[in-house]
Tab-separated table of C-alpha atoms (C1' of nucleotides) in Angstrom:
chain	number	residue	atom	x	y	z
A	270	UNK	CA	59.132	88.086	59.940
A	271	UNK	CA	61.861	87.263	62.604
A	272	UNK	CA	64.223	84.830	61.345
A	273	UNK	CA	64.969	82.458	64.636
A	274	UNK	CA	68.599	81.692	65.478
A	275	UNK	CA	69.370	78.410	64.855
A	276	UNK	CA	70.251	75.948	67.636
A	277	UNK	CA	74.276	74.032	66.411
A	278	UNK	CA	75.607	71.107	68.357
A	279	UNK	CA	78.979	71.109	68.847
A	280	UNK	CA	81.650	69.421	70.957
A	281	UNK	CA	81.791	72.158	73.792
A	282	UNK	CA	77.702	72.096	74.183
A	283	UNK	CA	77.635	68.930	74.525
A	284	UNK	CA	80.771	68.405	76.844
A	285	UNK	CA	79.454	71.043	79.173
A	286	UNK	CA	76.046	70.039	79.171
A	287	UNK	CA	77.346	66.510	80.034
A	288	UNK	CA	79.329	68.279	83.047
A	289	UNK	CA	76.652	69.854	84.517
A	290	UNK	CA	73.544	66.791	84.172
A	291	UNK	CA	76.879	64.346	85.887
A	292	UNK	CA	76.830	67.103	88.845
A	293	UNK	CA	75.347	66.766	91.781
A	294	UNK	CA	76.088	70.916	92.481
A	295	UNK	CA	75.296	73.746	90.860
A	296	UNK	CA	78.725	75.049	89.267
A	297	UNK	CA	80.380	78.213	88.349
A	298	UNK	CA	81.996	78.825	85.522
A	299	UNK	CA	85.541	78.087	86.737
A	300	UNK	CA	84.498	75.005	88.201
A	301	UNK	CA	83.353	73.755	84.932
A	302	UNK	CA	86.624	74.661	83.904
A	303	UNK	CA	88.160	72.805	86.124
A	304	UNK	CA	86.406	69.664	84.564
A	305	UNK	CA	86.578	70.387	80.792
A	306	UNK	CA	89.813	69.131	80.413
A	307	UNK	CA	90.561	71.895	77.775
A	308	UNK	CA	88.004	71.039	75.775
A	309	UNK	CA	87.698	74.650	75.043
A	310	UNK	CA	88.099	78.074	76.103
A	311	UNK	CA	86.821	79.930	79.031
A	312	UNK	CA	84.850	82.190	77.024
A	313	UNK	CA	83.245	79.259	75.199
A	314	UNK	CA	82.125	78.795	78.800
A	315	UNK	CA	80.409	81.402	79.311
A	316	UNK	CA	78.961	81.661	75.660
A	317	UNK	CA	77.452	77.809	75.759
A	318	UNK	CA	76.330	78.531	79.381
A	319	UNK	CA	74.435	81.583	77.570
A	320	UNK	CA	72.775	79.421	74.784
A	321	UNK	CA	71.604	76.587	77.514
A	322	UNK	CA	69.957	78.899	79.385
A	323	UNK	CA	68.200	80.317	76.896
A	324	UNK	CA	67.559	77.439	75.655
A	325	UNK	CA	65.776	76.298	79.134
A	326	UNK	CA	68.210	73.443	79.475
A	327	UNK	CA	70.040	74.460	82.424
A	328	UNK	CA	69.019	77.490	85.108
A	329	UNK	CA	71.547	79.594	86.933
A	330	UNK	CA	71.570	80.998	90.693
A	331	UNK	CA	74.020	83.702	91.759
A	332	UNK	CA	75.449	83.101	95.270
A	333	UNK	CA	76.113	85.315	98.081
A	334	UNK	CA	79.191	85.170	96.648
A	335	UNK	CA	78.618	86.893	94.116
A	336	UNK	CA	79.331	84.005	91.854
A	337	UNK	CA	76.633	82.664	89.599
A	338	UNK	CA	76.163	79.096	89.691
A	339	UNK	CA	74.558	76.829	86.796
A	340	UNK	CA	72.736	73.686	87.114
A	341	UNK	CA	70.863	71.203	84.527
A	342	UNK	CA	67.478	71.187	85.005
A	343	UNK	CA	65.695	67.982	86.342
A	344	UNK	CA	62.536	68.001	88.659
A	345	UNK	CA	61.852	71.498	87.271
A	346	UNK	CA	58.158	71.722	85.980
A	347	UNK	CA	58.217	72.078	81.802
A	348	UNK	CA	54.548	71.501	81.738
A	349	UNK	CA	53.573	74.471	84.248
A	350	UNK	CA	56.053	77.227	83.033
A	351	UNK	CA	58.940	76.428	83.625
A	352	UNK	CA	59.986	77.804	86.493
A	353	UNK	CA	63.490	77.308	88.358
A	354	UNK	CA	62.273	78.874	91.005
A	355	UNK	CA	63.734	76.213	94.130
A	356	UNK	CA	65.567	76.866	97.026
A	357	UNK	CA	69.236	77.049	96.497
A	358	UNK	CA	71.930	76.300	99.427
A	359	UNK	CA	75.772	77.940	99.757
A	360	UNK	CA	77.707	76.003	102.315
A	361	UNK	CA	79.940	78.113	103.800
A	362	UNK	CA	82.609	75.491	104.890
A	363	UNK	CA	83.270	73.171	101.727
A	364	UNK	CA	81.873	75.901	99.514
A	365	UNK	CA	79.563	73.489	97.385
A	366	UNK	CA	75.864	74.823	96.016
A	367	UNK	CA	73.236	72.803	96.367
A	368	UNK	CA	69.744	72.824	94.615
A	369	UNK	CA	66.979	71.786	97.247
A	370	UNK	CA	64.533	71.439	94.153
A	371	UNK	CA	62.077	70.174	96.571
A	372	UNK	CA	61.971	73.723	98.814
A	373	UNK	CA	59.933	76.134	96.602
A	374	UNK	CA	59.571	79.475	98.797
A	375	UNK	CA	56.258	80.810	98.737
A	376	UNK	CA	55.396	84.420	98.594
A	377	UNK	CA	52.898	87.005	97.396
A	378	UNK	CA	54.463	89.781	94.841
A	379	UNK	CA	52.580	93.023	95.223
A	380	UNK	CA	50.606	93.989	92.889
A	381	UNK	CA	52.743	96.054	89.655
A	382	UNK	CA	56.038	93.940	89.809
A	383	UNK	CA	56.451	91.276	87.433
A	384	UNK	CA	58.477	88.319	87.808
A	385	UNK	CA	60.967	87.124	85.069
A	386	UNK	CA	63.742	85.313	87.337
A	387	UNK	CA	63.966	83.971	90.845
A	388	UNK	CA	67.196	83.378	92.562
A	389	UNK	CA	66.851	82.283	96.499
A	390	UNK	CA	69.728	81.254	98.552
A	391	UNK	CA	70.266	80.468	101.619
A	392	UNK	CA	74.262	80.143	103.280
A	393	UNK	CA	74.712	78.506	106.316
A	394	UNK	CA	76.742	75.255	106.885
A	395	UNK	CA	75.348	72.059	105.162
A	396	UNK	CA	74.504	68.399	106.254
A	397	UNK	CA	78.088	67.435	105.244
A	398	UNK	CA	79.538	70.210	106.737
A	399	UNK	CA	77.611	70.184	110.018
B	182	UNK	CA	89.112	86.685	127.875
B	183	UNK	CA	88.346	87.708	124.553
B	184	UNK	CA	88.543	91.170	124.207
B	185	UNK	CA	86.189	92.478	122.048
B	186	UNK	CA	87.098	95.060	119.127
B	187	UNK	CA	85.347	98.286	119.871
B	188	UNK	CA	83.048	100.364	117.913
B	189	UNK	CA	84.047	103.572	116.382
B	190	UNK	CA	82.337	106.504	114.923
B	191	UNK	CA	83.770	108.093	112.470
B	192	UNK	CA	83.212	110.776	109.486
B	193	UNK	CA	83.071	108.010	106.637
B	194	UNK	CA	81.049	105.480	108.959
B	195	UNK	CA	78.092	108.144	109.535
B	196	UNK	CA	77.840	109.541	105.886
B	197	UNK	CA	77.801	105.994	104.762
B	198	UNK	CA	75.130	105.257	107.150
B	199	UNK	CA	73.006	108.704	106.425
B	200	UNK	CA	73.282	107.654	102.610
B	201	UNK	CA	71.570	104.482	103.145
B	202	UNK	CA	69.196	105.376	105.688
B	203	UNK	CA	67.997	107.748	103.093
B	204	UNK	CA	67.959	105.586	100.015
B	205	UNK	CA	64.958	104.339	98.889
B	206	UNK	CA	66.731	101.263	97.097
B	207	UNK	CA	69.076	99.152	98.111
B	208	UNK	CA	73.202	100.545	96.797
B	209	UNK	CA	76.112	98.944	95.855
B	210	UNK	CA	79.723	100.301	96.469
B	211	UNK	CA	79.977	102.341	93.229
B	212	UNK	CA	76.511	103.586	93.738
B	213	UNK	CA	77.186	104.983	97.356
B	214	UNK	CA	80.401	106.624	95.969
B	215	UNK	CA	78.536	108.445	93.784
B	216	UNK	CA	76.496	110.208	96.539
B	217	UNK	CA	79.372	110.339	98.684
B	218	UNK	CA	80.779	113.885	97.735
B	219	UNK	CA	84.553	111.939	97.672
B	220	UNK	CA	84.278	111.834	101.242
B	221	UNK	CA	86.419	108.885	101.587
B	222	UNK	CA	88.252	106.327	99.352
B	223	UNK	CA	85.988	103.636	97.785
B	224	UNK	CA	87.959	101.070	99.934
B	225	UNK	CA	87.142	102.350	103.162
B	226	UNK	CA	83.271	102.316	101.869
B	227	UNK	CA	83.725	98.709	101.584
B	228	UNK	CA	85.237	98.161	104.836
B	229	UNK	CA	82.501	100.417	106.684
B	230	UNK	CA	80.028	98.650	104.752
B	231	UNK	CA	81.533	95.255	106.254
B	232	UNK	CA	81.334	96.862	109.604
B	233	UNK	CA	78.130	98.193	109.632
B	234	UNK	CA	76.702	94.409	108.409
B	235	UNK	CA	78.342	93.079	111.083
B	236	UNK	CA	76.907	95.496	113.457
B	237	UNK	CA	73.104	94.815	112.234
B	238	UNK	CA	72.585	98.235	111.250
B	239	UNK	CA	72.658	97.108	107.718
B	240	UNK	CA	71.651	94.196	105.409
B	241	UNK	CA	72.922	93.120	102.050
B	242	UNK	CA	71.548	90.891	98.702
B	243	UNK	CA	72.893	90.045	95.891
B	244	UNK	CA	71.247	91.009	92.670
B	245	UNK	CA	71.048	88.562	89.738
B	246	UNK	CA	74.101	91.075	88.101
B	247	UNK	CA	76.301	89.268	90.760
B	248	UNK	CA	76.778	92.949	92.461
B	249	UNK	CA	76.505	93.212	95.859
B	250	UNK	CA	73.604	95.866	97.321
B	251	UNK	CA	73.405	97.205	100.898
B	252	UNK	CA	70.309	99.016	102.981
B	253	UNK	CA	69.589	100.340	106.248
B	254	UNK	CA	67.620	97.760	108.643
B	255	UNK	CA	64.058	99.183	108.790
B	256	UNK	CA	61.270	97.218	109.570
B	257	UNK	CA	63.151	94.423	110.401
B	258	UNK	CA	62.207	92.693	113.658
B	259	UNK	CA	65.369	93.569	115.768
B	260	UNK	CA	63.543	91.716	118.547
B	261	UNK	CA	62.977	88.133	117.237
B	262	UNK	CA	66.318	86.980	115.805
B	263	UNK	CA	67.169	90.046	113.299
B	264	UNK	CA	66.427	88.231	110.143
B	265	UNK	CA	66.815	90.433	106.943
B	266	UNK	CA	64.687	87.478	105.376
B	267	UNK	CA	62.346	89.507	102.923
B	268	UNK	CA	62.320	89.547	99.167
B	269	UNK	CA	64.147	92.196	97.057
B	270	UNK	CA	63.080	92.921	93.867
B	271	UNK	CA	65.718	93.810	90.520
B	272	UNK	CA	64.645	95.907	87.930
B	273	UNK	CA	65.689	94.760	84.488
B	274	UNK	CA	64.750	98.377	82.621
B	275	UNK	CA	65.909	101.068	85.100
B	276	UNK	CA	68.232	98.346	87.601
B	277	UNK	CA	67.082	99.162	90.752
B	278	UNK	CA	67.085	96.772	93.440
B	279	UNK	CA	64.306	97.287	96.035
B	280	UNK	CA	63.479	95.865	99.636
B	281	UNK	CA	59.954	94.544	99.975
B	282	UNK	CA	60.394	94.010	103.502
B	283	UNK	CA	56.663	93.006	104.020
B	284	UNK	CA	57.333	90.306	101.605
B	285	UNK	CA	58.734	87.024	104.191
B	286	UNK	CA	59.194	83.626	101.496
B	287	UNK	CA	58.050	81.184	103.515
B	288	UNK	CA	59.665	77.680	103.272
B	289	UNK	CA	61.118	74.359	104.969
B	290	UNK	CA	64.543	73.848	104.995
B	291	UNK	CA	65.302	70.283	105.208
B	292	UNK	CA	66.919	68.653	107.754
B	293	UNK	CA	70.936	69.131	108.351
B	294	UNK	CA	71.077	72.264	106.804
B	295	UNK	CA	71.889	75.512	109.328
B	296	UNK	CA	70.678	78.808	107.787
B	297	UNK	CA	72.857	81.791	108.638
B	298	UNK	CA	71.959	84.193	106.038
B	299	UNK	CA	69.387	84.753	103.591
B	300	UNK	CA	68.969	86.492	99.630
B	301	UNK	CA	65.867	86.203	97.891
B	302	UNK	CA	66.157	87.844	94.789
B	303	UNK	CA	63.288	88.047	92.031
B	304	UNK	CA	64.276	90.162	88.908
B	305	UNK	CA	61.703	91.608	86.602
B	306	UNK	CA	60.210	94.601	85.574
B	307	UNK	CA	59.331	97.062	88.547
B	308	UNK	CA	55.869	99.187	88.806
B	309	UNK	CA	57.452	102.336	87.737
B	310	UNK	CA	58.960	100.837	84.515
B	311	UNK	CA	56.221	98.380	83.628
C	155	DT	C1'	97.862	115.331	126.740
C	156	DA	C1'	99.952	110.904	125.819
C	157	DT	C1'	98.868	106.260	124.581
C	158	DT	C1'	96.560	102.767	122.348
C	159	DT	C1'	94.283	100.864	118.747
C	160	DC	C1'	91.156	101.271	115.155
C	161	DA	C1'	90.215	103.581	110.593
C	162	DT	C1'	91.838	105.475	106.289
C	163	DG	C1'	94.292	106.221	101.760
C	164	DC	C1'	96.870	104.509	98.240
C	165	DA	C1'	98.688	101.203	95.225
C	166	DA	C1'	98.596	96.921	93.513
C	167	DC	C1'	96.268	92.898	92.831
C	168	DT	C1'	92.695	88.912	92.023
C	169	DC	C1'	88.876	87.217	89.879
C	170	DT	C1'	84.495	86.966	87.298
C	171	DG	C1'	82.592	88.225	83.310
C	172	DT	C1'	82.468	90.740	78.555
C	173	DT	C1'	83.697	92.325	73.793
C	174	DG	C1'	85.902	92.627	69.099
C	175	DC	C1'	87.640	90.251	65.501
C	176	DA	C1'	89.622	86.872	62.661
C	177	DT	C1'	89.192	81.872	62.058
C	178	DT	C1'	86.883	77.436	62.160
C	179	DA	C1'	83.186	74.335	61.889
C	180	DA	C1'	78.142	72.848	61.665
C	181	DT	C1'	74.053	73.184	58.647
C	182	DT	C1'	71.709	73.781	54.525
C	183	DA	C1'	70.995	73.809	49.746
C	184	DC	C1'	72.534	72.186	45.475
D	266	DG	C1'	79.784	64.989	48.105
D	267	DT	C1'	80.574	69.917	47.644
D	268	DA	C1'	79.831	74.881	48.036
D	269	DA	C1'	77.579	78.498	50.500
D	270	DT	C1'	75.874	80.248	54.705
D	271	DT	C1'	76.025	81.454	59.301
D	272	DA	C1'	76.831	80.186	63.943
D	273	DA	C1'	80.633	78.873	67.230
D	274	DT	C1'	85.302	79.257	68.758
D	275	DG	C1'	89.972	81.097	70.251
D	276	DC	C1'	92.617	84.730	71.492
D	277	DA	C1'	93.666	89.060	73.291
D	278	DA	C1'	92.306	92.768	75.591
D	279	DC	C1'	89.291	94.868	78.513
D	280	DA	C1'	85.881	96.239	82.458
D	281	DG	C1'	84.431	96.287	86.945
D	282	DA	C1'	83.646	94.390	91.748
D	283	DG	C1'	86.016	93.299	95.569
D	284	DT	C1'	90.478	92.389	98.435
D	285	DT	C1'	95.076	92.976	100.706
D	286	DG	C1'	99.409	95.116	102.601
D	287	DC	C1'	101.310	98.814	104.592
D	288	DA	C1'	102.261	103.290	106.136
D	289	DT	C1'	99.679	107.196	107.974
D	290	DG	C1'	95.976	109.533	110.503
D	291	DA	C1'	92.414	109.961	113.869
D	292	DA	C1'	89.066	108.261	117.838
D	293	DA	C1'	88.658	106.778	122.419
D	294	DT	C1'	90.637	105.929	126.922
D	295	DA	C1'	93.294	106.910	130.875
DNA sequence: TATTTCATGCAACTCTGTTGCATTAATTAC
DNA sequence: GTAATTAATGCAACAGAGTTGCATGAAATA
């Protein structure tokens, strides 16, 4: 028997998660930071960003940066597996990731490799930017 | 006029380049100074590796770890654009990242946006470890 | 061979992300 | 409502990728 972990609500889950559904980018961690207003501590960060993605709440995408992004999810499919699995966009000018939620690359994996995450980006310069 | 900067070839520059030709995988910095036989200081890997991107010879994607990975140019079609646009592959069990250069995502990018460079990166388990 | 200019080594640094541990707070059972 | 349980937090310290400044060394050119 595998005793499940169970799920607590506290301030700084609910903060961030507020954060990230009010965005209209995909942020990093010190972004989100930057718009706790010390509501806690940058490793509470990282550890709530953890727990929300494992809880399927938000998705993550790491830029060419290096930098890995997190998002809330919205148009993402729940009832067909819930994939995050959209086109994401690093403007090089103004810096800002976008999700294009509507631009899901297609491909063909060959046969033997078996898919657990996607992360596609694309950098360039955006609409605003442009 | 703007003079250009020219191209040199030197010790560090063709070891660098030998090590990835040879590679099966795509490396990061700290893997490549592992097979470098302390050729050269692990700074001057990153700044060949920054020349020989810009140069075409090589590509780069970033893995799902946030780590940077570098490979030769292969099968990519030098003569229609040289777009390193093909999927690479992250092994969760033995963390190898591979090019699947035969694998092209195919996908619109809306309107405004300019693409300069692309990373598609799908993390799983690979056919050796699966 | 001398000159020019690019490449290298070294040290120091920045930044993202992680870990250990003691403390605090949310659930649960009573 | 209160005590017991266990997850979440804060803090400090750490790890590792990647960058920068500057003096030195080495290609390429004439």
């Amino acid at each position: 028997m595998v005793k499940e972990k169970q799920v607590r609500s506290t301030a700084a889950k609910q903060h961030i998660r507020e954060i990230l559904s009010k965005s209209e980018t995909a942020m990093s961690q010190p972004e989100i930071l930057e718009h706790s207003e010390g509501i806690c501590d940058r490793v509470t960060i990282y550890r709530v960003l953890d727990r929300l993605l494992h809880e399927g709440e938000i998705h993550r995408a790491v830029g060419m940066d290096g930098i890995t992004r997190y998002a809330s999810c919205r148009q993402c499919d729940h009832d067909h597996g819930h994939q995050h699995d959209h086109l994401h966009f690093s403007c090089e000018v103004c810096g800002e990731v976008t999700c294009l939620e509507k631009v899901v690359p297609v491909l063909k994996l060959p046969r033997g490799y078996q898919a657990r995450e996607a992360s596609y980006m694309i950098s360039g310069i955006c609409p605003d930017c442009g």
